[in-house]
Each structure stands twice: as structure tokens, then as C-alpha cells.
Short mmCIF file of C-alpha atoms and ligand atoms in Angstrom, two decimals:
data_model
loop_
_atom_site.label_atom_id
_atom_site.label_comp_id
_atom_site.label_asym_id
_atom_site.label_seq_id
_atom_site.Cartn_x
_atom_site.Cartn_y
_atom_site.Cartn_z
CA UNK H 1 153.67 113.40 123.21
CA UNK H 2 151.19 113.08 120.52
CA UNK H 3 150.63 116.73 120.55
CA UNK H 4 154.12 117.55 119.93
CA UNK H 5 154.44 115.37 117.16
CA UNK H 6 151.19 117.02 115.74
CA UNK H 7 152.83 120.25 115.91
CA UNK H 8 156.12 119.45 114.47
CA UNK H 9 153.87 118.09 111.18
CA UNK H 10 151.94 121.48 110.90
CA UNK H 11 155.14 122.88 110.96
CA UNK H 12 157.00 120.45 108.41
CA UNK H 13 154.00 120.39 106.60
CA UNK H 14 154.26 124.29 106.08
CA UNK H 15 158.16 124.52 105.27
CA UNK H 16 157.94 121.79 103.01
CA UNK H 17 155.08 122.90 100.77
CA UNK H 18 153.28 119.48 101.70
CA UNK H 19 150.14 117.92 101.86
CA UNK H 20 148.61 114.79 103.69
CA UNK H 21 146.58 112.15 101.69
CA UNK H 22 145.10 108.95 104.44
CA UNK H 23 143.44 106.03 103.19
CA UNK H 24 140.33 105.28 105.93
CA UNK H 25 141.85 102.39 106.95
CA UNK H 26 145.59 104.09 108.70
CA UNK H 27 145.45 104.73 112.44
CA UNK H 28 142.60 107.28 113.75
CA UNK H 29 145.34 109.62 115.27
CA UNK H 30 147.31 109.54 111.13
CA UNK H 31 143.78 110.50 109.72
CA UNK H 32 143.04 113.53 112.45
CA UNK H 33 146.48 114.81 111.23
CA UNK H 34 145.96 114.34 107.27
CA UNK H 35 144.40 117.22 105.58
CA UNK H 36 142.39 114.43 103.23
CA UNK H 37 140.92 111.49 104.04
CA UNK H 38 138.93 109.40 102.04
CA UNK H 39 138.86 106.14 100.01
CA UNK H 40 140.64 104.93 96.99
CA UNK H 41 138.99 106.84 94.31
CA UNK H 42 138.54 110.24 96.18
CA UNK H 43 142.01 109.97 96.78
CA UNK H 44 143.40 109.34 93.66
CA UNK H 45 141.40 112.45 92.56
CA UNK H 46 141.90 114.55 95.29
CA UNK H 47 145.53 114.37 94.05
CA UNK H 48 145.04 115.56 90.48
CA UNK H 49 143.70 119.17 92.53
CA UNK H 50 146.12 119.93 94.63
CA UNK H 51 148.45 122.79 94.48
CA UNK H 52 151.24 121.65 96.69
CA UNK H 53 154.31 120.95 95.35
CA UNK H 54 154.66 117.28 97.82
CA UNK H 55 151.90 115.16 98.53
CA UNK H 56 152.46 112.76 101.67
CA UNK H 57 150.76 109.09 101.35
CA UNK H 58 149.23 107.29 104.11
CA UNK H 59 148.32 104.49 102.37
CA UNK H 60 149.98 100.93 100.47
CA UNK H 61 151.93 101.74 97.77
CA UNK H 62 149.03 101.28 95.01
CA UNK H 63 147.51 104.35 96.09
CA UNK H 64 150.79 106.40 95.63
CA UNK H 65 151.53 105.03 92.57
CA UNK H 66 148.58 105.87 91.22
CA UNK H 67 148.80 109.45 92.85
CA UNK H 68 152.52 109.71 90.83
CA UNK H 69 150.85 108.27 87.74
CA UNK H 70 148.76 110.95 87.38
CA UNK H 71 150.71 113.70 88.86
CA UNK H 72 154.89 113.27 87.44
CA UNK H 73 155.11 116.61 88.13
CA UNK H 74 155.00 116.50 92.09
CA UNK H 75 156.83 114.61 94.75
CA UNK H 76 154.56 111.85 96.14
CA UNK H 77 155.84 110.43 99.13
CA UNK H 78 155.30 107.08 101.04
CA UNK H 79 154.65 107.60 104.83
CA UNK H 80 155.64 104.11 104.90
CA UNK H 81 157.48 102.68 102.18
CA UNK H 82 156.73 99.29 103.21
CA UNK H 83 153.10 99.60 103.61
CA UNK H 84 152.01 97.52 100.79
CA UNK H 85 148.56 95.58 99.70
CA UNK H 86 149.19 92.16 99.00
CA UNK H 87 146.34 91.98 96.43
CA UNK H 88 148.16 94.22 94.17
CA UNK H 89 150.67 91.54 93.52
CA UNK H 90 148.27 88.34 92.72
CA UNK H 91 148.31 89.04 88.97
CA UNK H 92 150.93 89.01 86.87
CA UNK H 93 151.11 90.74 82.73
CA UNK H 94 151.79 87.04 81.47
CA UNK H 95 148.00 86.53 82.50
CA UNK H 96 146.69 89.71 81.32
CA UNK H 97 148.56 88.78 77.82
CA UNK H 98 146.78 85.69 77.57
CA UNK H 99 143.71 86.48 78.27
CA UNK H 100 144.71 89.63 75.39
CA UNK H 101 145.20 86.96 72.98
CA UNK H 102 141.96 84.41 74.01
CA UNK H 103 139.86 87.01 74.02
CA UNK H 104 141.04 89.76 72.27
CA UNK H 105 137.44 91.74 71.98
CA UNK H 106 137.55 91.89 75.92
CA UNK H 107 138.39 95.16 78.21
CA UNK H 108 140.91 94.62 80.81
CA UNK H 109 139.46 96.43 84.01
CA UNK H 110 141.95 96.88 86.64
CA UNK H 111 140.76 97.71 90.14
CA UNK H 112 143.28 99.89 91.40
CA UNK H 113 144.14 97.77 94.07
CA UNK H 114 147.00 96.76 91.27
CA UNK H 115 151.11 97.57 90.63
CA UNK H 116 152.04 100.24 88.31
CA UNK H 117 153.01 97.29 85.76
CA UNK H 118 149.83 96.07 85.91
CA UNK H 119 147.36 99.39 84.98
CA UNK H 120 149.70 99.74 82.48
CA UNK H 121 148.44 96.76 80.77
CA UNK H 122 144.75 97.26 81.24
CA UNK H 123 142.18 99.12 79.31
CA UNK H 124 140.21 101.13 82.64
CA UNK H 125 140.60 101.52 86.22
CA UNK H 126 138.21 101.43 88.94
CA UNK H 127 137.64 101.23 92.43
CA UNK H 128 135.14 99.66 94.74
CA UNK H 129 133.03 103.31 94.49
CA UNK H 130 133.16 102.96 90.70
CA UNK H 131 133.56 99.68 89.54
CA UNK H 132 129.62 99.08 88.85
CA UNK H 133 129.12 102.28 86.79
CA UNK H 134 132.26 102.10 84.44
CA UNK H 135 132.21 98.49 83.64
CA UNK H 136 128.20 98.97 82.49
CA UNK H 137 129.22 101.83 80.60
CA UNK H 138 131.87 100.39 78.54
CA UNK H 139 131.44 99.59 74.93
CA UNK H 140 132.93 96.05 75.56
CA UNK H 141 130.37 92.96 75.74
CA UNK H 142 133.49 90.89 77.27
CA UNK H 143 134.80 92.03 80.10
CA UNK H 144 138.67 90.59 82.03
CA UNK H 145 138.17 91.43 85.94
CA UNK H 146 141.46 91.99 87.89
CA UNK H 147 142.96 91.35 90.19
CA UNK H 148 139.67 91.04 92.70
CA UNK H 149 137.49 87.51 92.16
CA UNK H 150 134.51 88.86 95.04
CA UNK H 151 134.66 92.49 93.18
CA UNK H 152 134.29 90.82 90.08
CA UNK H 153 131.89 88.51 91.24
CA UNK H 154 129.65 91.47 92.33
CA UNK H 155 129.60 93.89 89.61
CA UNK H 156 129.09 90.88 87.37
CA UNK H 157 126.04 90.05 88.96
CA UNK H 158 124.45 93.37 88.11
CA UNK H 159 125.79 93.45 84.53
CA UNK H 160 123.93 90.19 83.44
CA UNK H 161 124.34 91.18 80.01
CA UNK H 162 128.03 91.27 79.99
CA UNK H 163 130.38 88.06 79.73
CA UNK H 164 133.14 88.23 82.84
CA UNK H 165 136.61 86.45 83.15
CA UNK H 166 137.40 86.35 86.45
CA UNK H 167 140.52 86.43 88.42
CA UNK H 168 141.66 84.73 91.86
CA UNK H 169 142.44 87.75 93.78
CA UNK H 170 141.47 88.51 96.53
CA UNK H 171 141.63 90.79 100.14
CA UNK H 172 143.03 88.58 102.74
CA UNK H 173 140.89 91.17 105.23
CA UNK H 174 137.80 91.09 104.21
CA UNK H 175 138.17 87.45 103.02
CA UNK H 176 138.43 86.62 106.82
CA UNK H 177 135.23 88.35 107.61
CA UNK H 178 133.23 85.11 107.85
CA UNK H 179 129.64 84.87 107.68
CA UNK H 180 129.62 83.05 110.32
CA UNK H 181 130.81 85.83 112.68
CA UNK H 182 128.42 88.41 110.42
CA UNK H 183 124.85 86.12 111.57
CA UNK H 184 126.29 85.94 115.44
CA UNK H 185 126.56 89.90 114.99
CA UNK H 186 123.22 90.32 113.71
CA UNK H 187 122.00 87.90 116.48
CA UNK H 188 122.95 90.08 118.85
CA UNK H 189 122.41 93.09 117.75
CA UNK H 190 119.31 92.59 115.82
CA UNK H 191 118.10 95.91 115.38
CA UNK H 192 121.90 96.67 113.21
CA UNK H 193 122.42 96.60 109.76
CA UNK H 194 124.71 94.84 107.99
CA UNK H 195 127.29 97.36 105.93
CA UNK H 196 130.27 95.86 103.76
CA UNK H 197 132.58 96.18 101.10
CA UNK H 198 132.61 94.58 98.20
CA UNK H 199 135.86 92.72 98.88
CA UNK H 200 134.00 90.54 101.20
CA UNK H 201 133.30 87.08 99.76
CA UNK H 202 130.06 86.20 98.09
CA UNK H 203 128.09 85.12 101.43
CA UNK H 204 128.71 87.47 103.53
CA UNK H 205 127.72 90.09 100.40
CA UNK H 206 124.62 88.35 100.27
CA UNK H 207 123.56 88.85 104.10
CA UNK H 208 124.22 92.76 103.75
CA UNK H 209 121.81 95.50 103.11
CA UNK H 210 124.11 97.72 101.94
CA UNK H 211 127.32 96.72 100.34
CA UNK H 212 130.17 100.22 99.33
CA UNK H 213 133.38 101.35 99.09
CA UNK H 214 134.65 102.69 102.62
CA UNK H 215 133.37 106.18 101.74
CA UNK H 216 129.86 105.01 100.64
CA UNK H 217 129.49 103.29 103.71
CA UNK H 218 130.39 106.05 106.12
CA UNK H 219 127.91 108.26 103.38
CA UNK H 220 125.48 105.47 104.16
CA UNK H 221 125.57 105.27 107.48
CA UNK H 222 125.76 109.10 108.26
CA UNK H 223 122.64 109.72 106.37
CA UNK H 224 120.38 106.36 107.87
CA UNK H 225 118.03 106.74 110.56
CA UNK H 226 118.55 103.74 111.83
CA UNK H 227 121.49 103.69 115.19
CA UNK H 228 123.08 100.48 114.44
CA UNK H 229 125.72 99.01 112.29
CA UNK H 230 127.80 95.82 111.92
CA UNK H 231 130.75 97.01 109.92
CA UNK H 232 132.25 94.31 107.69
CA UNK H 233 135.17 96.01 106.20
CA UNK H 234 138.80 97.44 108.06
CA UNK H 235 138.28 98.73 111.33
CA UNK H 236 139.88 102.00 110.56
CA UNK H 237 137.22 103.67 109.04
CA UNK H 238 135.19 103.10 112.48
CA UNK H 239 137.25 106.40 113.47
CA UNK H 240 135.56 108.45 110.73
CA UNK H 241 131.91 106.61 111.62
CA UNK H 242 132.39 107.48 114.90
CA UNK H 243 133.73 111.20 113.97
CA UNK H 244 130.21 111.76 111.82
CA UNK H 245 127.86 109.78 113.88
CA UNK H 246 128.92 110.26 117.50
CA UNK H 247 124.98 109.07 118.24
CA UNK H 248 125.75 106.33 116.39
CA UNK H 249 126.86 102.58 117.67
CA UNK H 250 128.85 100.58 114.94
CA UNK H 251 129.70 96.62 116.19
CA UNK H 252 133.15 94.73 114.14
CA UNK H 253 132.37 90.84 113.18
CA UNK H 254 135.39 89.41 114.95
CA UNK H 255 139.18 90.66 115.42
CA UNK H 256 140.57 90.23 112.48
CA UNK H 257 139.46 93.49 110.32
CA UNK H 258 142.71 95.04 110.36
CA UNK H 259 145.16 95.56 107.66
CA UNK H 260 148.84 95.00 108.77
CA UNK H 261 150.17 97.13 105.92
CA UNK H 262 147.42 99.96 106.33
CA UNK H 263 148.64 100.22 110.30
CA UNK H 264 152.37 100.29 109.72
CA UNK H 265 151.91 104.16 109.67
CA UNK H 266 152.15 105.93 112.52
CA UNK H 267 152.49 109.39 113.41
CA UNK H 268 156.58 109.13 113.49
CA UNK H 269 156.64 107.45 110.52
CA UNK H 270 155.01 110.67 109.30
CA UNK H 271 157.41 112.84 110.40
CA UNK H 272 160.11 111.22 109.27
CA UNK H 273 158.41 111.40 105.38
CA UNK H 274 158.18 115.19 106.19
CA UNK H 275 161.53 115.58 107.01
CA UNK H 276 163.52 113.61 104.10
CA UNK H 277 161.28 113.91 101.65
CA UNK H 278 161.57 110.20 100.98
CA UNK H 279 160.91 107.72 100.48
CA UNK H 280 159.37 108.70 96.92
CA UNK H 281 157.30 107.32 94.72
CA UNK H 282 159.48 106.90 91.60
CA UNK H 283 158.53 105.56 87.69
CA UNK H 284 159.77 104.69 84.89
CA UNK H 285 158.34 107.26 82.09
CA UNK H 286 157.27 105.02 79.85
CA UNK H 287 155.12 102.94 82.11
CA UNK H 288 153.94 105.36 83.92
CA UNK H 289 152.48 107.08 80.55
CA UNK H 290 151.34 104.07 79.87
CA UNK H 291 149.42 103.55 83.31
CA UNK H 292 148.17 107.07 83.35
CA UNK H 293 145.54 105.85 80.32
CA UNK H 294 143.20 103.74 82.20
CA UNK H 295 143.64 106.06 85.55
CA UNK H 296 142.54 108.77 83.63
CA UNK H 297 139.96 107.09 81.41
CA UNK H 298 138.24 105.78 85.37
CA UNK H 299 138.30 109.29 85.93
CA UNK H 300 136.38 110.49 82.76
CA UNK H 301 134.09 107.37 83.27
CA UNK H 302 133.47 108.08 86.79
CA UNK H 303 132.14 111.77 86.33
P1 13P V 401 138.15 101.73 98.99
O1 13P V 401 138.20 101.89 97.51
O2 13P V 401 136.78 101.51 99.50
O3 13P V 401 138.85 102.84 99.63
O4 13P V 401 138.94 100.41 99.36
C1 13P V 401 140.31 100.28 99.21
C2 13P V 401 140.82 99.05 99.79
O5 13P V 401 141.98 98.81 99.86
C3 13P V 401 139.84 98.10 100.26
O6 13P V 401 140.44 97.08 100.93
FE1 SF4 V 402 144.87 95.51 100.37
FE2 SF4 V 402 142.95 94.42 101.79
FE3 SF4 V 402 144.66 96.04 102.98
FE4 SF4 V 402 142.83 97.00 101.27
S1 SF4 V 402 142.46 96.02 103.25
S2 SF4 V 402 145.00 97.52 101.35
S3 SF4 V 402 142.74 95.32 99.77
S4 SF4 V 402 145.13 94.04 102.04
#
């Protein structure tokens, strides 16, 4: 079954002049049929390079927005138009505007885990890859984190120097990675290291020895000599883990590392994008100009 759908995308994928973008976190079997996979930031530039006249999302709606934002030019498609990240809705431009007007010698930086709307209020963009880098690199002593309090929290702890307004966003997935859970892990498998995102809260941050985006922690792990991992992020990416390090064991804290929006996509769900062409991403002009400034400025930053 599965290998007839597989063929039927090759073949839409062909006739429709399309290409697939997956987020680490969709289904194992979506990523072995996208032609990318990677995390937030790769993806978002991955976009900017290709030729193809459609790109095909399998991701939340954040990431093909911002794949739009910077390409207006190209159809970007939703493999699931529902697929959404809740985090991206926990601020709203009232806030930002505020802040703006408290603080008005402050950059706005704008994880992209964040609507349209909102990037088109803030100064930069960044991801979890990025974040550290571009926020010690800008001008700005004053600094307005959105929409992601444990992000925040943890680049603002390396960047002593800097003044941080913090926001109460957060990852309802990684939030629920409890520390708790994280010691039993390492209790029993004491010879593992700990490897998490920086979504997780502040205590279970503090018991890792090595904290990433997805993509720096399958780098990580890839290139340790070590054999064991406890994995404190979404259990998709254990498929790419596993892919690169089939000598490899990597142990989950629990059962709740899964993103309900990240697994609405499923192989059909891809098809059906293919074949309609829809749903697609779609903009307003002037915010999406607007947004395109601090997507583009991360990108500059991030080089
Ligand atoms: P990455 O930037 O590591 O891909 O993370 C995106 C995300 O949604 C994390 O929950
Ligand atoms: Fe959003 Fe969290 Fe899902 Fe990432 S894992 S898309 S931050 S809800």
C-alpha cells in the first residue's frame, strides 16, 4: 500500500514541478518520501534555493508561511492545512506595541515559531539553531523575546550583558518533558547522554549535556562516540537518529513527545496536496513585505 502511494508522489511530484519540504518531527514514512528534511531554519532556507515552481510543506503552518514570505513567487503548499503550532498564536501585536512604546530602544526577536502578523512586527527572526548567535550580534543592549519564555530564558543566560523581556510562550511538548522522567532515564541508562531542545523548561535544560535545535542534535549525536542518548525533544526526529546512527540506541523520557499537529500528515494527506495544488499558503502583500524583513535579516545574521 505504502509503496503505491510512494509511487503515485514521484509521479505527482514530477508532473507538477514540485518539491517536498518535512519538518523532523512529521511521520518517519512523510520524511523518507520528502526530498528535504531538516529543522526550522534549514528549511526556511532550503526554500529560498529551490528551482521548482511548488514547494509541498510538511510542517505547521509557521514554517510555510515563512517559506511564502520569502518566496511570493512560488506556490507553497500545506500538506495539511490544519497542522498548526499552538505557540505561534500565544502573542498577540497589542503586546509587541507595548513593549514598542516601554521600551522603545529594544529589538523585537521573533522565533519563528510565530504567525505571519507577528514577524511582521518584529525587528529579527530566529530559530532554536540561531537564536544564540543573532541576538549576541545585534546592536541592541535591550532585547523583547517572543513568543518562547524557556528559549528566551536560555539565550539570555549566555548574553549576560544584554537586558531581556520575556514572554509566556511556550511548547506544550517539550514543556511536558519533565525532569522527573529525564533523572529516571538517566538512572537507567546511565552510560546515555542527555540531548534536548531548547524549548524544554529551565530544569530539564540544566540536566543536559547538550542542549540544540533538532538538527544540531542529530549533528551531535551522529558525530559522538559515545552509543547512548535520552532524547528530550519530539519523537520524530528519532527516525533520522536512527537513519544516521543505526549503531546507535536513543531512549524517549516518557510518552508524551509527540506533536499532534506535526503527525496530522500522512502520506495521503500528501497526495492529496500533490494533486490540487491546495491548500496554499496565501498573504496579504503588504504584510508579507513587511514579514520578509526580519526573515531575511535572520538569514544575513545567521551566515
Ligand atoms: P527546530 O528549529 O529545532 O526545527 O524546532 C522547531 C520546533 O517546532 C520545535 O518544537
Ligand atoms: Fe509547535 Fe511544539 Fe509542535 Fe514545535 S513541537 S510545532 S513548538 S507545538
Amino acid at each position: 500500500m505504502n509503496e503505491e502511494i510512494k509511487g503515485r508522489i514521484e509521479k505527482l511530484k514530477k508532473e507538477k514541478d514540485a518539491v517536498i519540504l518535512a519538518h523532523y518531527y512529521v511521520d518517519g514514512e512523510v520524511q523518507e518520501i520528502a526530498d528535504y528534511v531538516g529543522d526550522s531554519f534549514f528549511l526556511a532556507k532550503k526554500a529560498t534555493e529551490i528551482p521548482a515552481s511548488v514547494i509541498i510543506f510538511c510542517g505547521v503552518s509557521f514554517m510555510g508561511e515563512s517559506a511564502k514570505i520569502l518566496n511570493p513567487q512560488k506556490k507553497v503548499v500545506m500538506a495539511d492545512q490544519h497542522a498548526d503550532c499552538p505557540m505561534a498564536h500565544m502573542i498577540d501585536v497589542d503586546r509587541i506595541r507595548e513593549v514598542r512604546r516601554d521600551h522603545p530602544d529594544a529589538a523585537v526577536v521573533c522565533y519563528v515559531n510565530s504567525t505571519a502578523e507577528i514577524k511582521a512586527e518584529s525587528d529579527v527572526c530566529v530559530t532554536s539553531s540561531n537564536a544564540l548567535k543573532i541576538v549576541k550580534n545585534l546592536p541592541n543592549k535591550e532585547i523583547f523575546f517572543i513568543p518562547d519564555n524557556n528559549l528566551g530564558r536560555y539565550v539570555a543566560k549566555q548574553i549576560p550583558e544584554k537586558k531581556f523581556i520575556f514572554h509566556d510562550g511556550f511548547c506544550h511538548v517539550h514543556k511536558s518533558i519533565h525532569l522527573g522522567e529525564v533523572l529516571k532515564a538517566r538512572e537507567a541508562k546511565p552510560n546515555a547522554l542527555v540531548l534536548a531542545h531548547p524549548e524544554c523548561t529551565e530544569d530539564v535544560l540544566a540536566e543536559a549535556d547538550f542542549i540544540g535545535s533538532t538538527s544540531q542534535i542529530i549533528d551531535f549525536a551522529t558525530a559522538s562516540d559515545q552509543k547512548e542518548f535520552i532524547i528530550c525533544t519530539e519523537m520524530g526526529i528519532f527516525y533520522e537518529l536512527q537513519l544516521k546512527n543505526p549503531d546507535k540506541k536513543f531512549y524517549s523520557v516518557g510518552h508524551r513527545q509527540f506533536c499532534p499537529n506535526m503527525k496530522r500528515i500522512r502520506l495521503e494527506s500528501v497526495v492529496e496536496a500533490l494533486e490540487n495544488l491546495g491548500p496554499e499558503v496565501e498573504l496579504g502583500e503588504k504584510m508579507r513585505l513587511k514579514a520578509a524583513l526580519p526573515l531575511q535579516r535572520m538569514l544575513e545574521l545567521a551566515k
